[in-house]
Amino acid sequence: MDNNYVQIKDMRQGLKNVNVVFIVLEVGHPTLTKENREVRTFKVADQSACINASVWDEAGQLLVPGDIVKLTKGYVSVWRNCLTLYTSKAGDLQKIGEFCMVFNEQHNMSEPNQVLPQIPSSCGPPNNLPLNNGTNNGAGRVGPPPSIPVTTTAPIQHNNLTGPAKSTPNNTARPTGNGAPSDNQKRQRGSRGGQHRNRHNRAT
């Protein structure tokens, strides 16, 4: 495989002894390691796709955008969830030209994998999504307000809206018809009978 060149679109994690020709598109800021070494991240591309390349020390200082480079004995790994092309200790970087190269920047092999394992949802919101406490001052998404069951009670209607009738002197029941006479009626009849007898005696 040393004599064969690999297209960037065919690069996969764990691929070794990679030979590739690419053009430098972007140069990142240097990062200093604990061993006092500089490492830079480059965005490189060929006619098939583009990818991030990590270049160490002096080689990273010399390369600029537009350089056409041949990489031998590189390898591919994942760094921070991004597919990255590296130069091995036995590898080599060689500038072979400038600018005149067809490349594909749309197909980015170093884009983070968007298909992540989904955690089955349980009852309630996930722990990493804070809910607002109702004041709209909290961070994160605002959860829906808890549903409160509403119970309505219809008023009981009575046919008698005025309530029970009170007993008053005016609406007391009086006996009618041929019922037994009361004591007052007996006294009134007795006095009438006496008056009739007095009139009869005077006439005689």
Tab-separated table of C-alpha atoms in Angstrom:
chain	number	residue	atom	x	y	z
A	1	MET	CA	0.000	0.000	0.000
A	2	ASP	CA	3.027	2.291	0.291
A	3	ASN	CA	2.989	3.003	-3.424
A	4	ASN	CA	-0.758	3.601	-3.603
A	5	TYR	CA	-2.507	6.861	-2.867
A	6	VAL	CA	-5.703	7.027	-0.873
A	7	GLN	CA	-8.469	9.491	-1.563
A	8	ILE	CA	-9.655	11.464	1.438
A	9	LYS	CA	-13.244	10.266	1.001
A	10	ASP	CA	-12.043	6.686	1.589
A	11	MET	CA	-10.245	7.405	4.865
A	12	ARG	CA	-11.554	5.616	7.954
A	13	GLN	CA	-10.544	5.418	11.602
A	14	GLY	CA	-7.575	3.098	12.138
A	15	LEU	CA	-6.262	3.359	8.582
A	16	LYS	CA	-2.418	3.239	8.501
A	17	ASN	CA	0.400	3.723	5.987
A	18	VAL	CA	-1.643	6.351	4.200
A	19	ASN	CA	-0.173	8.051	1.139
A	20	VAL	CA	-2.151	11.053	-0.054
A	21	VAL	CA	-1.744	14.265	-2.032
A	22	PHE	CA	-3.727	17.273	-0.843
A	23	ILE	CA	-3.886	21.052	-0.938
A	24	VAL	CA	-3.764	23.152	2.245
A	25	LEU	CA	-6.924	25.242	2.709
A	26	GLU	CA	-6.650	26.593	6.263
A	27	VAL	CA	-3.994	26.723	8.982
A	28	GLY	CA	-5.031	26.698	12.639
A	29	HIS	CA	-3.341	28.397	15.582
A	30	PRO	CA	-0.448	26.472	17.157
A	31	THR	CA	-0.961	24.598	20.414
A	32	LEU	CA	1.977	24.064	22.764
A	33	THR	CA	2.178	20.673	24.460
A	34	LYS	CA	3.771	19.738	27.780
A	35	GLU	CA	6.832	18.518	25.873
A	36	ASN	CA	7.219	22.054	24.469
A	37	ARG	CA	6.180	20.956	20.977
A	38	GLU	CA	3.905	22.818	18.619
A	39	VAL	CA	1.018	21.171	16.859
A	40	ARG	CA	-1.273	22.776	14.301
A	41	THR	CA	-4.524	21.644	12.760
A	42	PHE	CA	-4.780	22.083	8.996
A	43	LYS	CA	-7.798	21.793	6.768
A	44	VAL	CA	-6.674	19.912	3.658
A	45	ALA	CA	-8.546	18.603	0.620
A	46	ASP	CA	-8.244	16.621	-2.584
A	47	GLN	CA	-10.672	16.120	-5.463
A	48	SER	CA	-12.856	13.771	-3.364
A	49	ALA	CA	-13.277	15.456	0.063
A	50	CYS	CA	-11.575	17.456	2.811
A	51	ILE	CA	-10.288	16.485	6.269
A	52	ASN	CA	-8.442	17.906	9.279
A	53	ALA	CA	-4.714	17.128	9.403
A	54	SER	CA	-2.548	17.474	12.508
A	55	VAL	CA	1.030	18.570	11.759
A	56	TRP	CA	3.849	18.898	14.300
A	57	ASP	CA	6.681	21.349	14.835
A	58	GLU	CA	8.658	22.776	11.886
A	59	ALA	CA	6.548	21.230	9.150
A	60	GLY	CA	3.507	22.967	10.566
A	61	GLN	CA	5.361	26.273	10.609
A	62	LEU	CA	6.352	26.062	6.939
A	63	LEU	CA	3.046	25.102	5.345
A	64	VAL	CA	0.672	27.863	4.213
A	65	PRO	CA	-2.734	27.865	2.470
A	66	GLY	CA	-2.408	26.989	-1.206
A	67	ASP	CA	0.497	24.572	-0.797
A	68	ILE	CA	0.124	21.200	-2.506
A	69	VAL	CA	1.622	18.500	-0.274
A	70	LYS	CA	2.369	14.793	-0.565
A	71	LEU	CA	2.030	12.869	2.698
A	72	THR	CA	3.557	9.408	3.057
A	73	LYS	CA	3.031	6.859	5.828
A	74	GLY	CA	0.335	8.775	7.599
A	75	TYR	CA	-2.497	7.340	9.670
A	76	VAL	CA	-6.095	8.221	10.459
A	77	SER	CA	-7.591	8.481	13.930
A	78	VAL	CA	-10.378	10.290	15.794
A	79	TRP	CA	-9.667	13.392	17.876
A	80	ARG	CA	-12.526	15.056	19.769
A	81	ASN	CA	-15.088	13.138	17.734
A	82	CYS	CA	-13.507	14.331	14.465
A	83	LEU	CA	-11.719	12.149	11.934
A	84	THR	CA	-8.129	13.458	11.681
A	85	LEU	CA	-5.141	12.703	9.459
A	86	TYR	CA	-1.759	12.412	11.221
A	87	THR	CA	1.876	12.138	10.190
A	88	SER	CA	3.632	9.151	11.744
A	89	LYS	CA	7.191	9.228	13.063
A	90	ALA	CA	8.387	7.416	9.955
A	91	GLY	CA	6.206	9.531	7.684
A	92	ASP	CA	7.106	12.493	5.518
A	93	LEU	CA	5.548	15.713	4.259
A	94	GLN	CA	6.781	17.138	0.967
A	95	LYS	CA	5.584	20.267	-0.825
A	96	ILE	CA	5.158	19.486	-4.517
A	97	GLY	CA	3.318	22.552	-5.851
A	98	GLU	CA	1.032	25.505	-5.236
A	99	PHE	CA	-2.593	26.412	-5.941
A	100	CYS	CA	-3.227	24.453	-9.153
A	101	MET	CA	-5.320	21.570	-7.850
A	102	VAL	CA	-8.973	20.622	-8.026
A	103	PHE	CA	-10.431	19.940	-4.582
A	104	ASN	CA	-13.765	19.224	-2.909
A	105	GLU	CA	-14.508	21.239	0.223
A	106	GLN	CA	-18.190	20.317	0.522
A	107	HIS	CA	-17.646	16.733	1.664
A	108	ASN	CA	-15.978	17.209	5.058
A	109	MET	CA	-14.787	13.935	6.567
A	110	SER	CA	-14.017	15.631	9.901
A	111	GLU	CA	-17.555	16.716	10.659
A	112	PRO	CA	-18.652	15.281	14.010
A	113	ASN	CA	-20.899	12.281	13.779
A	114	GLN	CA	-24.421	13.563	14.274
A	115	VAL	CA	-25.941	10.101	14.856
A	116	LEU	CA	-25.448	9.654	18.584
A	117	PRO	CA	-26.894	6.823	20.687
A	118	GLN	CA	-30.241	7.827	22.006
A	119	ILE	CA	-30.949	7.373	25.703
A	120	PRO	CA	-34.425	5.932	26.221
A	121	SER	CA	-36.643	8.582	27.638
A	122	SER	CA	-38.107	7.954	31.058
A	123	CYS	CA	-40.888	9.694	32.881
A	124	GLY	CA	-40.035	13.332	33.296
A	125	PRO	CA	-37.495	15.525	31.513
A	126	PRO	CA	-33.862	14.490	31.006
A	127	ASN	CA	-31.430	15.506	33.710
A	128	ASN	CA	-29.389	17.633	31.361
A	129	LEU	CA	-32.332	19.866	30.496
A	130	PRO	CA	-33.092	22.179	33.395
A	131	LEU	CA	-36.643	23.244	33.615
A	132	ASN	CA	-37.749	26.702	34.437
A	133	ASN	CA	-39.325	27.097	37.836
A	134	GLY	CA	-42.075	29.281	36.451
A	135	THR	CA	-40.272	32.602	36.872
A	136	ASN	CA	-38.705	32.432	33.407
A	137	ASN	CA	-35.341	33.273	34.958
A	138	GLY	CA	-33.781	29.824	34.780
A	139	ALA	CA	-31.537	28.616	32.015
A	140	GLY	CA	-32.404	25.907	29.621
A	141	ARG	CA	-35.703	24.970	28.218
A	142	VAL	CA	-38.846	25.921	29.846
A	143	GLY	CA	-40.892	22.906	30.709
A	144	PRO	CA	-44.662	22.805	30.324
A	145	PRO	CA	-46.659	23.773	33.421
A	146	PRO	CA	-48.007	20.824	35.378
A	147	SER	CA	-51.563	19.967	34.538
A	148	ILE	CA	-53.925	20.635	37.446
A	149	PRO	CA	-57.189	18.705	37.385
A	150	VAL	CA	-60.144	21.051	37.520
A	151	THR	CA	-63.314	19.814	39.193
A	152	THR	CA	-66.507	21.752	38.636
A	153	THR	CA	-69.552	21.293	40.832
A	154	ALA	CA	-72.901	22.315	39.402
A	155	PRO	CA	-75.189	24.135	41.875
A	156	ILE	CA	-78.100	22.083	43.104
A	157	GLN	CA	-81.357	23.580	41.861
A	158	HIS	CA	-84.535	23.362	43.906
A	159	ASN	CA	-88.030	23.702	42.571
A	160	ASN	CA	-88.953	25.869	45.542
A	161	LEU	CA	-86.616	28.817	45.077
A	162	THR	CA	-88.125	30.828	47.920
A	163	GLY	CA	-87.556	28.146	50.535
A	164	PRO	CA	-90.181	26.614	52.798
A	165	ALA	CA	-93.247	28.719	53.505
A	166	LYS	CA	-93.384	30.284	56.935
A	167	SER	CA	-96.402	29.919	59.111
A	168	THR	CA	-98.115	33.307	59.462
A	169	PRO	CA	-101.457	34.260	60.969
A	170	ASN	CA	-102.791	35.164	57.532
A	171	ASN	CA	-102.189	31.833	55.906
A	172	THR	CA	-103.330	29.545	58.710
A	173	ALA	CA	-105.813	26.984	57.498
A	174	ARG	CA	-109.392	27.599	58.489
A	175	PRO	CA	-111.846	24.736	58.583
A	176	THR	CA	-114.483	24.886	55.870
A	177	GLY	CA	-117.598	22.956	55.148
A	178	ASN	CA	-119.510	21.018	57.850
A	179	GLY	CA	-116.677	20.386	60.187
A	180	ALA	CA	-117.072	20.510	63.934
A	181	PRO	CA	-117.652	24.110	65.197
A	182	SER	CA	-115.023	25.644	67.342
A	183	ASP	CA	-115.627	27.036	70.840
A	184	ASN	CA	-115.810	30.616	69.522
A	185	GLN	CA	-118.461	29.648	67.001
A	186	LYS	CA	-120.466	27.934	69.748
A	187	ARG	CA	-120.342	31.077	71.902
A	188	GLN	CA	-121.447	33.268	68.987
A	189	ARG	CA	-124.375	30.950	68.262
A	190	GLY	CA	-125.378	30.902	71.905
A	191	SER	CA	-125.473	34.678	72.130
A	192	ARG	CA	-127.513	34.870	68.971
A	193	GLY	CA	-130.000	32.381	70.379
A	194	GLY	CA	-130.374	34.458	73.547
A	195	GLN	CA	-131.075	37.590	71.551
A	196	HIS	CA	-133.781	35.741	69.590
A	197	ARG	CA	-135.462	34.534	72.731
A	198	ASN	CA	-135.470	38.036	74.230
A	199	ARG	CA	-137.156	39.432	71.170
A	200	HIS	CA	-139.839	36.697	71.341
A	201	ASN	CA	-140.639	37.404	74.955
A	202	ARG	CA	-141.037	41.138	74.325
A	203	ALA	CA	-143.469	40.442	71.518
A	204	THR	CA	-145.704	38.381	73.777
